[in-house]
């Protein structure tokens, strides 16, 4: 009983900590990604084949890979590549998904069609559709962005649809209708501003998902082509040297985990502040 | 209820058709010719034409789609162009790896998540809650294929306790097969269990606050009794729902993990078939995956409606 | 009390038999150890798509069934020499146009069908038929007619002389098959070899068992059961070898892990060479590679030794033409355009690319190809050439885009067929290379029945290619084989992609 009574206050403090840690980690990720554009310890594509598979601190901060490239530099540029794909994919999913969701909430006929399409997209495991898409378009940025983004459309559609429907049921919407405002105008003036918070939360969480999925695609060879370093491909290449050079498998994995953790924490922290539904539930 | 069922079944059929068109269409426009894939670098144009005819690729697309769909509905999945064996048998062989793998992963995930989530919820803010929250956040953040690599590095190659990859089949009894599946299943299970821990915790905390649990507590039921007898059973619905929603991630994850552990499962079949442009195999593998996802979600949905009639209206 | 004593006797009896059994089992096991093992588990990195070498190209097919399940009229031995097999002997007419084969008698296929001149004719006609899907059909196009005058004699009439015909007949694509089993060979191979097909668990293993009535009594096979296991991941392959799950791995996919096996006394690990020539083919028909100087410049931009170090840990051999050190008549031409970035830059400038050159490299998604691509990219960057890598699915997309549509600038592939230098004379072929002088030399060589003349001509052909550089000649893939020290009889080199297990045995 004591615990139940204490919960709300403690919850707030935990949420603040979550937000802080998430924000710091995410800032670090974005910072490193941007820094890699102007400075890395080495050119991430530079090979010194005779100095391959060196351990951390023996050659560079984190050692070298199987072609003698500097691991730390590759990780830094990898952060940029990973984030770029993730942002583009989530942007695609968020824009199309939000449009579809808002439209579905406003018109029941479109709603039925949308939900069927969402079901179909949901039933295809994203990795599987990405593999097929990879065959169709060839591996590379467009494939990764579309494969991840398309899968996010139904996620955003469902979230915005649900949230928008709640707004549509409010009294002030009725009042707006009475005042002669059209569906589009109501959506723009009342619905979207009121669900923006939930969309932002969802964007953060889906960014984390996108980084994970991008890593998976790169691991399978469907990500950015070389010489652009990606965390997923670095992991795939590390598998051959697990016993000789474990740092090659550890470093990119930890980078992915830190990036995803940061974004997830940020999303949770934001949710507690911006998403009224979540604020009650958690 | 019946009307609801019928509506769901119709929805299922529409989704199924939609996916079949999507998959077939995609394979139609995908570049790469199955015949050249088989005959390699020295084949002459006549040889290729002969093989295409032999594979039945010279018929119009619509005819081939209807042929495939008709076969699918009557249970005949066609013959693989690379292996020359019925696709149905091929898929069954591979399902004997992927189904136990995902099944084991679900068991492990639930086995980790349920105790952890419930213990966490029994004293929100306590040590267990802290551990569970940390585990949930960390577990969601790590890719399953990376966990797989770490497990290979430590348990398989370092300690030599379990195989680093490959699958001996069920022929020698369940022992060797399960040993081969344990690490991949664990790699799949950890991220899943993190999601489930979170849901379990939230759900149990919520139920603990509801009137009937409070009433039970007021009538003198101990905390643990209130928890396990009253709260947990009622908190399971969201957990099961989440499990259903996660099934498509689980399958996607299986594709990756099968690659890490070189398991001859469905994911690798899809991968190899695609490289060889064994179109009929890819189409059917995707349909099987999609059907599993749809059926599981349908089941969860039904369960949900049975337990909680309010949702029928909302859905 | 009573009940206890009643049970005590049988129990003591049980105990005694258990003790006896415990003593007996090690004794039996000891007896089993004394006799050499007769089973073998062999690991392979790639699973074959089907098991019929006469209807699909992948070399992994032959690596399972050739010489084990299927045999040919002739065979190629471990030194790349032609030996008689189902053809006991042969005579060639002085004009080189008529081959008369005397066939082995009393040979039966695994399904009980007899092998005779009619089956041999059937098998060869099947390769040459209009609807044939044999991947090497072109090699046998020179055969104009096949006749079986009696059951033990086969007569081939050629449209022109062919110096290498007996070698071609010894390849996996020309193995002897018979009509009844032919349509099912992909999943149920039926041949005349010392092993017969037992089972195939797809994605995992193929099992062969010794054929009880193999025709060749002189060739004693030592193994009773052979299992081919498909383990693609290098770490898993190495672990399987160490754990004893696999006895031999004739083509270890991990050069980085090979050194450890060379040092390990429990294993034999002798690096050999395959026939896989890794060449970066260029589109000679289009700019910029239609200019010979560009091709020569890029050849000089490549440090082959470093490339081999990066791509294959230093195993394998550098080549200067489309020929391997295994092949008869090999000439070392790596010095024709040796690594010299300064000269490369100068030559590029002379060709009008002093300010830089940009092109796309279609890289098939195999480990050796991807690595080669990445390293070439870095080496070209040093001479001001920008190469964009486009990963291209293999085989499906690569074969269509590069081989068939020839829409590419540069690519890389390992050419697996032995003695295939004549592909540069093919028109059309993906290199788009046209040199009448070269065509004449290889055509004359192909028709030369005198070996010295033939080898001299092939030497000339190698020289022309080394000078013209239609493709960047990089290296030959090594054969990194590992087997348990107690095994013997494996091939060191691989003149034909294969795992001939007929001489493999356990020494204790």
mmCIF file of N, CA, C and O in Angstrom, chain B residues 12 16 22 32 48 66 76 100 122 133-134 148 159 164 172 189 233 248 263 267-268 271 304-305 310:
data_model
loop_
_atom_site.group_PDB
_atom_site.id
_atom_site.type_symbol
_atom_site.label_atom_id
_atom_site.label_comp_id
_atom_site.label_asym_id
_atom_site.label_seq_id
_atom_site.Cartn_x
_atom_site.Cartn_y
_atom_site.Cartn_z
ATOM 1 N N UNK B 12 -9.394 -11.547 -42.875
ATOM 2 C CA UNK B 12 -8.258 -12.447 -43.047
ATOM 3 C C UNK B 12 -8.062 -12.795 -44.513
ATOM 4 O O UNK B 12 -6.968 -12.711 -45.060
ATOM 5 N N UNK B 16 -4.944 -11.846 -46.875
ATOM 6 C CA UNK B 16 -4.203 -12.935 -47.494
ATOM 7 C C UNK B 16 -4.056 -12.699 -49.000
ATOM 8 O O UNK B 16 -2.968 -12.789 -49.559
ATOM 9 N N UNK B 22 0.705 -8.816 -53.746
ATOM 10 C CA UNK B 22 1.887 -8.000 -53.488
ATOM 11 C C UNK B 22 3.165 -8.806 -53.733
ATOM 12 O O UNK B 22 4.076 -8.380 -54.446
ATOM 13 N N UNK B 32 16.506 -10.166 -62.593
ATOM 14 C CA UNK B 32 17.223 -11.427 -62.343
ATOM 15 C C UNK B 32 16.388 -12.577 -62.856
ATOM 16 O O UNK B 32 15.215 -12.707 -62.535
ATOM 17 N N UNK B 48 19.269 -21.258 -72.223
ATOM 18 C CA UNK B 48 18.446 -20.501 -71.287
ATOM 19 C C UNK B 48 16.972 -20.585 -71.642
ATOM 20 O O UNK B 48 16.124 -20.823 -70.782
ATOM 21 N N UNK B 66 -2.644 -17.277 -61.125
ATOM 22 C CA UNK B 66 -3.836 -18.068 -60.801
ATOM 23 C C UNK B 66 -3.453 -19.522 -60.533
ATOM 24 O O UNK B 66 -3.974 -20.149 -59.618
ATOM 25 N N UNK B 76 -1.366 -27.529 -52.778
ATOM 26 C CA UNK B 76 -0.219 -27.907 -53.600
ATOM 27 C C UNK B 76 0.646 -26.676 -53.819
ATOM 28 O O UNK B 76 0.252 -25.738 -54.494
ATOM 29 N N UNK B 100 10.266 -24.703 -33.793
ATOM 30 C CA UNK B 100 10.838 -24.948 -32.460
ATOM 31 C C UNK B 100 11.701 -23.779 -31.990
ATOM 32 O O UNK B 100 11.686 -23.449 -30.810
ATOM 33 N N UNK B 122 5.275 -5.959 -7.766
ATOM 34 C CA UNK B 122 4.808 -6.186 -6.394
ATOM 35 C C UNK B 122 5.314 -5.084 -5.476
ATOM 36 O O UNK B 122 4.699 -4.776 -4.472
ATOM 37 N N UNK B 133 13.438 -2.672 -14.615
ATOM 38 C CA UNK B 133 13.382 -1.526 -15.520
ATOM 39 C C UNK B 133 14.664 -1.424 -16.335
ATOM 40 O O UNK B 133 14.640 -1.223 -17.549
ATOM 41 N N UNK B 134 15.772 -1.606 -15.625
ATOM 42 C CA UNK B 134 17.068 -1.562 -16.292
ATOM 43 C C UNK B 134 17.154 -2.648 -17.364
ATOM 44 O O UNK B 134 17.581 -2.414 -18.500
ATOM 45 N N UNK B 148 23.371 -12.849 -30.350
ATOM 46 C CA UNK B 148 23.792 -14.117 -30.926
ATOM 47 C C UNK B 148 25.309 -14.190 -31.059
ATOM 48 O O UNK B 148 25.937 -15.178 -30.656
ATOM 49 N N UNK B 159 33.635 -21.165 -24.053
ATOM 50 C CA UNK B 159 33.472 -22.258 -23.097
ATOM 51 C C UNK B 159 33.283 -23.604 -23.782
ATOM 52 O O UNK B 159 33.506 -24.644 -23.162
ATOM 53 N N UNK B 164 28.363 -23.680 -32.053
ATOM 54 C CA UNK B 164 28.412 -22.300 -32.530
ATOM 55 C C UNK B 164 27.507 -22.088 -33.727
ATOM 56 O O UNK B 164 27.339 -20.969 -34.190
ATOM 57 N N UNK B 172 18.504 -37.660 -34.540
ATOM 58 C CA UNK B 172 19.211 -38.305 -33.431
ATOM 59 C C UNK B 172 18.538 -38.012 -32.085
ATOM 60 O O UNK B 172 19.201 -37.933 -31.051
ATOM 61 N N UNK B 189 15.128 -14.451 -27.623
ATOM 62 C CA UNK B 189 14.242 -14.278 -26.468
ATOM 63 C C UNK B 189 14.561 -13.024 -25.671
ATOM 64 O O UNK B 189 13.655 -12.386 -25.147
ATOM 65 N N UNK B 233 -3.526 -13.061 -13.141
ATOM 66 C CA UNK B 233 -4.390 -13.595 -14.193
ATOM 67 C C UNK B 233 -5.088 -12.489 -14.971
ATOM 68 O O UNK B 233 -5.244 -12.575 -16.190
ATOM 69 N N UNK B 248 5.581 -10.861 -35.504
ATOM 70 C CA UNK B 248 6.222 -10.545 -36.781
ATOM 71 C C UNK B 248 7.677 -10.112 -36.557
ATOM 72 O O UNK B 248 8.547 -10.371 -37.383
ATOM 73 N N UNK B 263 21.457 -21.726 -39.231
ATOM 74 C CA UNK B 263 20.427 -22.748 -39.043
ATOM 75 C C UNK B 263 19.619 -22.884 -40.336
ATOM 76 O O UNK B 263 19.261 -21.879 -40.935
ATOM 77 N N UNK B 267 13.977 -18.670 -42.709
ATOM 78 C CA UNK B 267 14.618 -17.419 -43.072
ATOM 79 C C UNK B 267 15.727 -17.661 -44.075
ATOM 80 O O UNK B 267 15.839 -16.976 -45.096
ATOM 81 N N UNK B 268 16.549 -18.658 -43.807
ATOM 82 C CA UNK B 268 17.640 -18.952 -44.732
ATOM 83 C C UNK B 268 17.126 -19.528 -46.035
ATOM 84 O O UNK B 268 17.703 -19.299 -47.094
ATOM 85 N N UNK B 271 16.148 -16.625 -48.062
ATOM 86 C CA UNK B 271 17.368 -15.939 -48.475
ATOM 87 C C UNK B 271 18.018 -16.662 -49.659
ATOM 88 O O UNK B 271 18.341 -16.061 -50.673
ATOM 89 N N UNK B 304 -8.852 -11.778 -26.830
ATOM 90 C CA UNK B 304 -9.066 -10.458 -26.271
ATOM 91 C C UNK B 304 -10.557 -10.147 -26.185
ATOM 92 O O UNK B 304 -11.063 -9.725 -25.160
ATOM 93 N N UNK B 305 -11.264 -10.379 -27.287
ATOM 94 C CA UNK B 305 -12.696 -10.076 -27.309
ATOM 95 C C UNK B 305 -13.458 -10.955 -26.340
ATOM 96 O O UNK B 305 -14.420 -10.507 -25.728
ATOM 97 N N UNK B 310 -15.783 -5.169 -23.938
ATOM 98 C CA UNK B 310 -15.804 -3.751 -24.261
ATOM 99 C C UNK B 310 -15.045 -3.474 -25.561
ATOM 100 O O UNK B 310 -15.395 -2.606 -26.338
#
